[in-house]
Short mmCIF file of C-alpha atoms in Angstrom, two decimals:
data_model
loop_
_atom_site.label_atom_id
_atom_site.label_comp_id
_atom_site.label_asym_id
_atom_site.label_seq_id
_atom_site.Cartn_x
_atom_site.Cartn_y
_atom_site.Cartn_z
CA MET A 7 4.11 -29.81 -5.32
CA GLU A 8 1.27 -30.17 -3.13
CA LEU A 9 -2.26 -28.78 -3.56
CA ILE A 10 -3.63 -28.36 0.06
CA GLN A 11 -7.43 -28.69 -0.02
CA THR A 12 -8.51 -29.86 3.52
CA THR A 13 -8.01 -28.31 6.97
CA ASP A 14 -6.08 -31.29 8.35
CA ALA A 15 -3.51 -31.44 5.43
CA LEU A 16 -2.98 -27.72 5.98
CA ALA A 17 -2.43 -28.13 9.64
CA ASN A 18 0.13 -30.66 9.12
CA ALA A 19 1.91 -28.70 6.55
CA CYS A 20 1.86 -25.65 8.67
CA LYS A 21 3.40 -27.64 11.40
CA VAL A 22 6.43 -28.27 9.02
CA LEU A 23 6.63 -24.72 7.92
CA GLY A 24 6.54 -23.48 11.22
CA GLN A 25 9.91 -25.19 12.23
CA ASP A 26 11.60 -22.92 9.73
CA ARG A 27 13.31 -19.45 10.65
CA PHE A 28 11.56 -17.91 7.54
CA VAL A 29 8.85 -18.83 5.12
CA ALA A 30 8.08 -17.26 1.86
CA VAL A 31 4.42 -16.33 1.36
CA ASP A 32 2.52 -15.15 -1.93
CA THR A 33 -1.06 -15.11 -2.92
CA GLU A 34 -3.12 -14.96 -5.97
CA PHE A 35 -6.33 -13.15 -5.85
CA MET A 36 -9.07 -11.33 -8.03
CA ARG A 37 -10.92 -8.25 -7.32
CA GLU A 38 -12.27 -7.11 -10.71
CA SER A 39 -15.78 -7.54 -9.89
CA THR A 40 -15.71 -7.44 -5.97
CA PHE A 41 -14.87 -4.87 -3.30
CA TRP A 42 -13.05 -7.26 -1.20
CA PRO A 43 -10.23 -9.40 -2.87
CA GLN A 44 -11.09 -12.86 -3.64
CA LEU A 45 -8.32 -14.99 -2.21
CA CYS A 46 -7.93 -17.82 -4.94
CA LEU A 47 -4.57 -19.21 -3.86
CA ILE A 48 -1.88 -19.20 -1.19
CA GLN A 49 1.65 -20.18 -2.01
CA ALA A 50 4.12 -21.00 0.72
CA ALA A 51 7.74 -22.34 0.71
CA GLY A 52 9.97 -23.14 3.58
CA SER A 53 13.36 -25.28 3.64
CA LYS A 54 11.21 -28.66 4.03
CA ALA A 55 8.08 -27.97 2.31
CA GLU A 56 6.70 -26.07 -0.80
CA LEU A 57 2.84 -25.94 -1.11
CA LEU A 58 -0.17 -24.42 -2.67
CA ILE A 59 -3.10 -23.95 -0.28
CA ASP A 60 -6.49 -23.89 -1.95
CA PRO A 61 -8.78 -21.49 -0.24
CA LEU A 62 -11.69 -22.03 -2.55
CA ALA A 63 -11.81 -25.86 -1.41
CA GLU A 64 -15.05 -26.75 0.10
CA GLY A 65 -14.87 -27.06 3.79
CA ILE A 66 -11.33 -25.94 4.23
CA ASP A 67 -10.45 -23.54 7.17
CA LEU A 68 -7.38 -21.22 6.93
CA ALA A 69 -6.90 -20.94 10.72
CA PRO A 70 -3.76 -23.09 10.71
CA PHE A 71 -2.01 -20.87 8.11
CA LEU A 72 -3.18 -17.63 9.81
CA GLU A 73 -1.80 -19.04 13.03
CA LEU A 74 1.45 -19.50 11.17
CA LEU A 75 1.38 -15.95 10.08
CA ARG A 76 1.09 -14.86 13.64
CA LYS A 77 4.05 -16.94 14.78
CA LYS A 78 6.59 -14.55 16.25
CA ASP A 79 9.71 -16.76 15.73
CA THR A 80 9.14 -17.28 11.87
CA VAL A 81 9.88 -14.48 9.51
CA LYS A 82 7.35 -14.09 6.67
CA VAL A 83 8.73 -12.93 3.50
CA PHE A 84 6.84 -11.32 0.85
CA HIS A 85 7.45 -9.16 -2.34
CA ALA A 86 5.37 -5.93 -2.65
CA CYS A 87 3.18 -7.11 0.01
CA ARG A 88 0.67 -4.62 0.77
CA GLN A 89 -2.27 -6.28 -1.16
CA ASP A 90 -1.50 -9.57 0.42
CA LEU A 91 -1.64 -8.10 4.02
CA GLU A 92 -4.85 -6.37 3.19
CA ILE A 93 -6.38 -9.83 2.56
CA PHE A 94 -4.97 -11.53 5.67
CA PHE A 95 -5.81 -8.49 7.76
CA HIS A 96 -9.51 -9.02 6.95
CA LYS A 97 -9.42 -12.68 6.95
CA GLY A 98 -7.57 -13.35 10.25
CA GLY A 99 -9.53 -10.49 12.16
CA GLU A 100 -6.96 -7.48 11.75
CA LEU A 101 -4.01 -10.02 11.55
CA ILE A 102 -0.46 -8.34 10.72
CA PRO A 103 2.01 -11.10 9.85
CA GLU A 104 5.04 -10.38 12.32
CA PRO A 105 7.90 -10.30 12.00
CA LEU A 106 7.71 -9.29 8.25
CA PHE A 107 10.18 -8.79 5.46
CA ASP A 108 9.48 -7.30 1.97
CA SER A 109 11.84 -8.23 -0.59
CA GLN A 110 10.90 -4.84 -2.87
CA ILE A 111 11.63 -2.69 0.09
CA ALA A 112 14.69 -4.40 0.99
CA ALA A 113 15.77 -4.33 -2.73
CA ALA A 114 15.28 -0.48 -2.69
CA ALA A 115 17.40 -0.10 0.55
CA VAL A 116 20.29 -1.92 -0.90
CA GLY A 117 20.18 0.19 -4.33
CA LEU A 118 18.33 -2.03 -6.66
CA GLY A 119 15.61 0.17 -7.61
CA ASP A 120 12.89 1.78 -5.59
CA SER A 121 10.15 -0.32 -6.70
CA ILE A 122 11.82 -3.13 -8.60
CA SER A 123 9.48 -5.72 -9.91
CA TYR A 124 9.82 -9.24 -8.84
CA ASP A 125 10.81 -10.77 -12.10
CA ASN A 126 13.69 -8.11 -12.40
CA LEU A 127 14.79 -8.82 -9.01
CA VAL A 128 14.78 -12.63 -9.50
CA ARG A 129 16.94 -12.00 -12.62
CA GLU A 130 19.26 -9.53 -10.89
CA LEU A 131 20.08 -11.71 -7.92
CA LEU A 132 19.43 -15.50 -9.06
CA GLY A 133 20.00 -15.12 -12.70
CA GLU A 134 16.80 -16.95 -13.40
CA GLN A 135 13.99 -15.95 -15.82
CA ILE A 136 10.23 -16.12 -14.74
CA ASP A 137 7.65 -17.25 -17.27
CA LYS A 138 4.99 -14.50 -16.64
CA GLY A 139 2.36 -16.39 -18.93
CA SER A 140 0.17 -17.36 -16.32
CA ARG A 141 0.11 -14.08 -14.40
CA PHE A 142 -3.35 -12.81 -15.52
CA THR A 143 -5.20 -16.02 -15.73
CA ASP A 144 -8.21 -16.80 -14.04
CA TRP A 145 -7.17 -17.98 -10.47
CA SER A 146 -10.79 -18.93 -9.34
CA ARG A 147 -11.21 -21.47 -11.92
CA ARG A 148 -10.74 -25.04 -10.82
CA PRO A 149 -8.95 -27.33 -11.46
CA LEU A 150 -5.82 -25.37 -11.65
CA SER A 151 -3.67 -26.21 -14.74
CA ASP A 152 -0.16 -27.35 -14.29
CA LYS A 153 1.28 -24.29 -15.92
CA GLN A 154 -0.57 -22.23 -13.41
CA ALA A 155 0.58 -24.29 -10.51
CA GLU A 156 4.14 -24.30 -11.46
CA TYR A 157 4.01 -20.38 -12.05
CA ALA A 158 2.45 -19.93 -8.73
CA LEU A 159 4.86 -22.00 -6.80
CA ALA A 160 7.82 -20.70 -8.38
CA ASP A 161 7.07 -17.21 -7.08
CA VAL A 162 7.77 -18.52 -3.44
CA THR A 163 10.44 -20.96 -4.29
CA HIS A 164 12.42 -18.07 -5.76
CA LEU A 165 11.46 -15.64 -3.03
CA HIS A 166 12.75 -18.29 -0.18
CA LYS A 167 15.93 -18.12 -2.01
CA LEU A 168 16.28 -14.26 -2.42
CA TYR A 169 15.43 -13.62 1.48
CA PRO A 170 19.24 -14.75 2.84
CA ILE A 171 20.95 -12.74 -0.26
CA LEU A 172 18.81 -9.50 0.54
CA GLN A 173 19.10 -9.98 4.33
CA GLU A 174 23.05 -10.31 3.94
CA LYS A 175 22.95 -7.23 1.76
CA LEU A 176 21.09 -5.17 4.45
CA GLU A 177 23.52 -6.29 6.95
CA GLN A 178 26.71 -5.42 5.04
CA SER A 179 25.29 -1.93 4.07
CA GLY A 180 24.13 -1.28 7.61
CA ARG A 181 20.48 -0.50 6.39
CA GLU A 182 18.49 -2.89 8.43
CA GLU A 183 16.94 -0.02 10.17
CA TRP A 184 15.66 1.23 6.86
CA LEU A 185 13.86 -1.60 6.18
CA LYS A 186 12.32 -1.67 9.67
CA GLU A 187 11.20 2.03 9.22
CA GLU A 188 9.52 1.37 5.78
CA LEU A 189 7.82 -1.50 7.06
CA ARG A 190 5.94 0.54 9.89
CA LEU A 191 3.23 1.82 7.41
CA LEU A 192 2.65 -1.73 6.24
CA THR A 193 2.29 -3.02 9.77
CA ASN A 194 0.03 -0.33 10.93
CA PRO A 195 -3.44 -1.71 11.18
CA GLU A 196 -4.83 1.87 10.04
CA THR A 197 -3.45 0.97 6.61
CA TYR A 198 -5.98 -1.74 5.98
CA ARG A 199 -9.08 -0.36 7.87
CA MET A 200 -11.86 0.80 5.58
CA ASP A 201 -14.11 2.99 7.90
CA PRO A 202 -16.94 4.41 5.74
CA GLU A 203 -16.51 7.53 7.94
CA ASN A 204 -13.17 8.21 6.20
CA ALA A 205 -14.26 7.47 2.69
CA TRP A 206 -14.49 11.26 1.67
CA LYS A 207 -10.80 11.12 2.00
CA ARG A 208 -10.39 9.35 -1.40
CA LEU A 209 -11.96 12.41 -2.97
CA LYS A 210 -10.45 15.90 -3.73
CA PRO A 211 -12.62 18.62 -2.21
CA ARG A 212 -13.81 21.07 -4.68
CA LYS A 213 -15.45 23.64 -2.28
CA THR A 214 -15.02 24.25 1.45
CA THR A 215 -18.32 25.34 2.41
CA ALA A 216 -19.97 23.43 5.29
CA LYS A 217 -22.82 22.21 3.28
CA TRP A 218 -20.84 20.81 0.25
CA LEU A 219 -18.29 19.01 2.47
CA ALA A 220 -21.08 17.51 4.69
CA ALA A 221 -22.89 16.33 1.48
CA MET A 222 -19.60 15.04 0.01
CA LYS A 223 -18.97 13.05 3.17
CA ALA A 224 -22.47 11.77 3.31
CA ALA A 225 -22.32 10.61 -0.29
CA ALA A 226 -18.78 8.85 -0.01
CA ARG A 227 -19.84 7.12 3.14
CA TRP A 228 -22.90 5.99 1.67
CA ARG A 229 -20.82 4.50 -1.51
CA GLU A 230 -18.30 2.95 0.79
CA ILE A 231 -21.08 1.03 2.94
CA GLU A 232 -23.06 -0.10 -0.30
CA ALA A 233 -19.73 -1.49 -1.78
CA GLN A 234 -18.73 -3.02 1.25
CA THR A 235 -22.08 -4.77 1.95
CA ARG A 236 -22.67 -5.82 -1.46
CA ASP A 237 -19.17 -6.73 -2.23
CA ILE A 238 -18.96 -4.62 -5.47
CA PRO A 239 -16.41 -2.05 -6.68
CA ARG A 240 -16.92 1.34 -5.54
CA SER A 241 -17.30 2.42 -9.11
CA ARG A 242 -20.30 0.11 -9.88
CA VAL A 243 -22.19 1.73 -7.00
CA MET A 244 -21.29 5.14 -8.36
CA LYS A 245 -18.49 6.71 -9.94
CA ASP A 246 -16.66 9.82 -8.38
CA ASP A 247 -18.13 12.29 -10.66
CA GLY A 248 -21.45 11.31 -9.31
CA LEU A 249 -20.31 11.73 -5.65
CA TYR A 250 -19.33 15.30 -6.90
CA GLU A 251 -22.78 15.84 -8.32
CA LEU A 252 -24.33 14.59 -5.03
CA ALA A 253 -22.15 16.91 -3.02
CA GLN A 254 -23.18 19.73 -5.23
CA SER A 255 -26.94 19.32 -5.17
CA ALA A 256 -27.50 17.37 -1.72
CA PRO A 257 -30.62 15.80 -2.73
CA VAL A 258 -33.09 15.11 0.40
CA SER A 259 -35.99 13.67 -1.56
CA GLN A 260 -36.75 11.31 -4.22
CA GLU A 261 -37.72 14.03 -6.55
CA GLN A 262 -34.29 15.84 -6.10
CA LEU A 263 -32.30 12.70 -6.49
CA ALA A 264 -34.18 11.82 -9.82
CA ALA A 265 -33.43 14.92 -11.37
CA LEU A 266 -29.61 14.17 -11.33
CA ARG A 267 -27.59 12.92 -14.25
CA ALA A 268 -25.51 10.71 -12.09
CA VAL A 269 -28.30 8.35 -11.14
CA PRO A 270 -30.30 5.92 -13.67
CA LYS A 271 -33.94 6.34 -14.16
CA GLY A 272 -35.84 4.68 -11.55
CA PHE A 273 -32.84 4.67 -8.85
CA GLU A 274 -34.61 7.30 -6.73
CA ARG A 275 -37.16 4.43 -5.76
CA SER A 276 -34.48 1.82 -4.82
CA LYS A 277 -33.53 0.73 -1.42
CA PRO A 278 -29.87 2.09 -2.11
CA ALA A 279 -31.52 5.41 -2.81
CA GLU A 280 -33.46 5.33 0.34
CA ARG A 281 -30.27 4.86 2.40
CA LEU A 282 -28.53 7.62 0.63
CA ILE A 283 -31.43 10.00 1.03
CA ALA A 284 -31.40 9.28 4.68
CA MET A 285 -27.62 9.91 5.25
CA MET A 286 -28.02 13.10 3.12
CA GLN A 287 -30.90 14.44 5.18
CA GLU A 288 -28.81 13.80 8.46
CA ALA A 289 -26.01 15.62 6.80
CA MET A 290 -28.12 18.71 5.74
CA ALA A 291 -29.84 18.96 9.18
CA ALA A 292 -26.61 20.07 10.57
CA PRO A 293 -24.07 20.59 7.96
CA GLU A 294 -21.36 22.23 10.43
CA LYS A 295 -21.53 19.18 12.57
CA HIS A 296 -21.07 16.63 9.86
CA ALA A 297 -18.63 18.47 7.61
CA PRO A 298 -15.09 17.08 7.80
CA LYS A 299 -12.34 19.27 8.86
CA LEU A 300 -9.85 19.89 6.17
CA ALA A 301 -6.33 20.22 6.95
CA ARG A 302 -5.06 23.72 6.57
CA GLN A 303 -3.04 24.16 3.36
CA ASN A 304 0.74 25.44 3.92
CA HIS A 305 1.15 28.06 1.16
CA LEU A 306 4.91 27.99 0.24
CA PRO A 307 6.72 31.22 0.00
CA ASN A 308 7.45 32.71 -3.35
CA ASN A 309 11.13 33.07 -3.20
CA ILE A 310 12.02 29.37 -2.37
CA GLY A 311 12.79 28.29 -6.09
CA PRO A 312 16.46 28.77 -5.89
CA VAL A 313 16.67 26.69 -2.42
CA VAL A 314 14.57 24.00 -3.90
CA GLU A 315 16.71 23.73 -6.85
CA LEU A 316 20.00 23.55 -4.60
CA LEU A 317 18.41 20.87 -2.58
CA LYS A 318 17.60 18.79 -5.57
CA VAL A 319 21.29 18.92 -6.72
CA PHE A 320 22.26 17.82 -3.20
CA LEU A 321 19.60 15.11 -3.21
CA ARG A 322 21.33 13.68 -6.41
CA VAL A 323 24.71 13.79 -4.86
CA VAL A 324 23.51 12.00 -1.59
CA ALA A 325 21.56 9.45 -3.83
CA GLU A 326 24.40 8.78 -5.70
CA GLU A 327 26.81 8.17 -2.65
CA GLU A 328 24.12 5.89 -0.99
CA GLY A 329 23.61 3.87 -4.56
CA VAL A 330 19.70 4.44 -4.21
CA ALA A 331 17.12 6.05 -6.12
CA PRO A 332 16.68 9.70 -5.29
CA ARG A 333 12.94 9.48 -4.48
CA LEU A 334 13.57 6.80 -1.95
CA ILE A 335 14.93 9.48 0.09
CA ALA A 336 12.98 12.39 -0.77
CA THR A 337 10.34 13.81 -2.86
CA VAL A 338 10.01 17.06 -4.70
CA PRO A 339 7.15 18.30 -2.24
CA ASP A 340 9.69 17.15 0.43
CA LEU A 341 12.11 19.59 -0.75
CA GLU A 342 9.84 22.47 -0.90
CA GLN A 343 8.54 21.87 2.36
CA ILE A 344 12.03 21.91 3.77
CA ALA A 345 13.03 24.86 1.71
CA ALA A 346 10.12 26.74 3.44
CA SER A 347 10.62 25.50 7.07
CA ASP A 348 13.39 23.62 9.05
CA LYS A 349 10.60 22.08 10.93
CA ALA A 350 8.81 20.83 7.73
CA ASP A 351 6.77 17.61 8.71
CA VAL A 352 8.16 15.42 5.97
CA PRO A 353 9.63 11.90 5.92
CA ALA A 354 12.94 13.31 4.85
CA LEU A 355 13.35 15.00 8.24
CA SER A 356 12.86 11.88 10.41
CA GLY A 357 14.35 8.36 10.73
CA TRP A 358 17.19 7.14 8.49
CA ARG A 359 16.39 9.93 5.87
CA TYR A 360 17.12 12.55 8.42
CA LYS A 361 20.54 10.84 9.02
CA VAL A 362 21.22 10.26 5.40
CA PHE A 363 19.99 13.40 3.88
CA GLY A 364 18.00 15.80 6.07
CA GLU A 365 20.27 16.87 8.80
CA ALA A 366 22.93 17.95 6.00
CA ALA A 367 20.02 19.55 3.97
CA LEU A 368 19.24 21.81 6.74
CA LYS A 369 22.95 22.74 7.11
CA LEU A 370 23.09 23.54 3.48
CA LYS A 371 20.03 25.88 3.73
CA ARG A 372 21.90 27.65 6.77
CA GLY A 373 25.12 28.01 4.90
CA GLU A 374 27.03 25.53 6.97
CA LEU A 375 27.37 23.40 4.17
CA ALA A 376 28.40 24.25 0.54
CA LEU A 377 28.66 22.31 -2.87
CA ILE A 378 31.53 22.67 -5.12
CA LEU A 379 32.69 20.93 -8.22
CA GLU A 380 35.62 18.90 -7.60
CA ASN A 381 37.21 16.97 -10.40
CA GLY A 382 34.01 17.32 -12.56
CA LYS A 383 31.96 15.92 -9.64
CA VAL A 384 29.71 17.81 -7.33
CA VAL A 385 30.66 17.19 -3.70
CA ALA A 386 29.47 18.71 -0.33
CA ILE A 387 31.88 20.28 2.13
CA GLU A 388 31.57 21.56 5.54
CA LEU A 389 32.13 25.34 6.05
CA GLU A 390 34.44 26.45 9.00
CA ASP A 391 32.73 29.18 11.14
#
């Protein structure tokens, strides 16, 4: 076990890791009191090196490791990697590690559960038990205890063993394309960009008037900028209920702001309040211009209930045949949209899901496919013209 605390040591270790076809990667971070995740530890394992990287070490530059993540001929193996990728995206100047492998997604594709935990996956495929005692310790404290280090390193040593097993299962089942499709969202830079202009999308609009929407967008934008700039959680700037109160009242002066229950006494005279009032004044000067455009709500027909129920049964049949959880293939909202329209814009009607379920589901809707009971089991049969 090696704890890397200098840039030179990190560069040498990354040269060794970079010689491998694949490298297992994990992180330990904290974000309870910050907006941005505080990266506390990086774990990496290859065939010739297993190491812990201390990003909190004085003077260390993570550039060699970030370059390893960019290396196109080395697969980066993670488990449930979205938060890890968010960290590296912001640390590395919008870095997306590619090629990428997520063991949780791969496990779902081969029928091991649609969101299996890491310790359950290790137990299922490796027959080993993970000691979870150090999972919620303070990873920012130094020095790390031996127990913390052993726990952290075990995460990637097990992950390194899992990759070839899962890769073989994917190849045998012919589901490599499933993994590729599911990774597209994770490798899309828009997944990790936090533009304050889009912060309003985190809220559920309660009114549709231009004034209310413009005020809501201004309030959400203000909170996002404050949280990012001051590196504190959004809720410490203002809770969602406070944003809704701002949207309702649209305060454009200190006096109006001071009258709100959502703000503490004296807040109206602060610099953050000054910035909020300025944004609200701008929005209220031209609400139609500043109000976000809401997506049109598709109202479902009243008579689709029986069709949805039929699709649910068919989904269970397909999921059982494929050996995966039904919700990996389609959700109930997907089924409702399919019942309403053959051209529904839902995941179940594109990519591998269309081949496995969507195409046949449309045939079932059109009466070209039927469900029958055969030896106590529901099966689908093609109907002759």
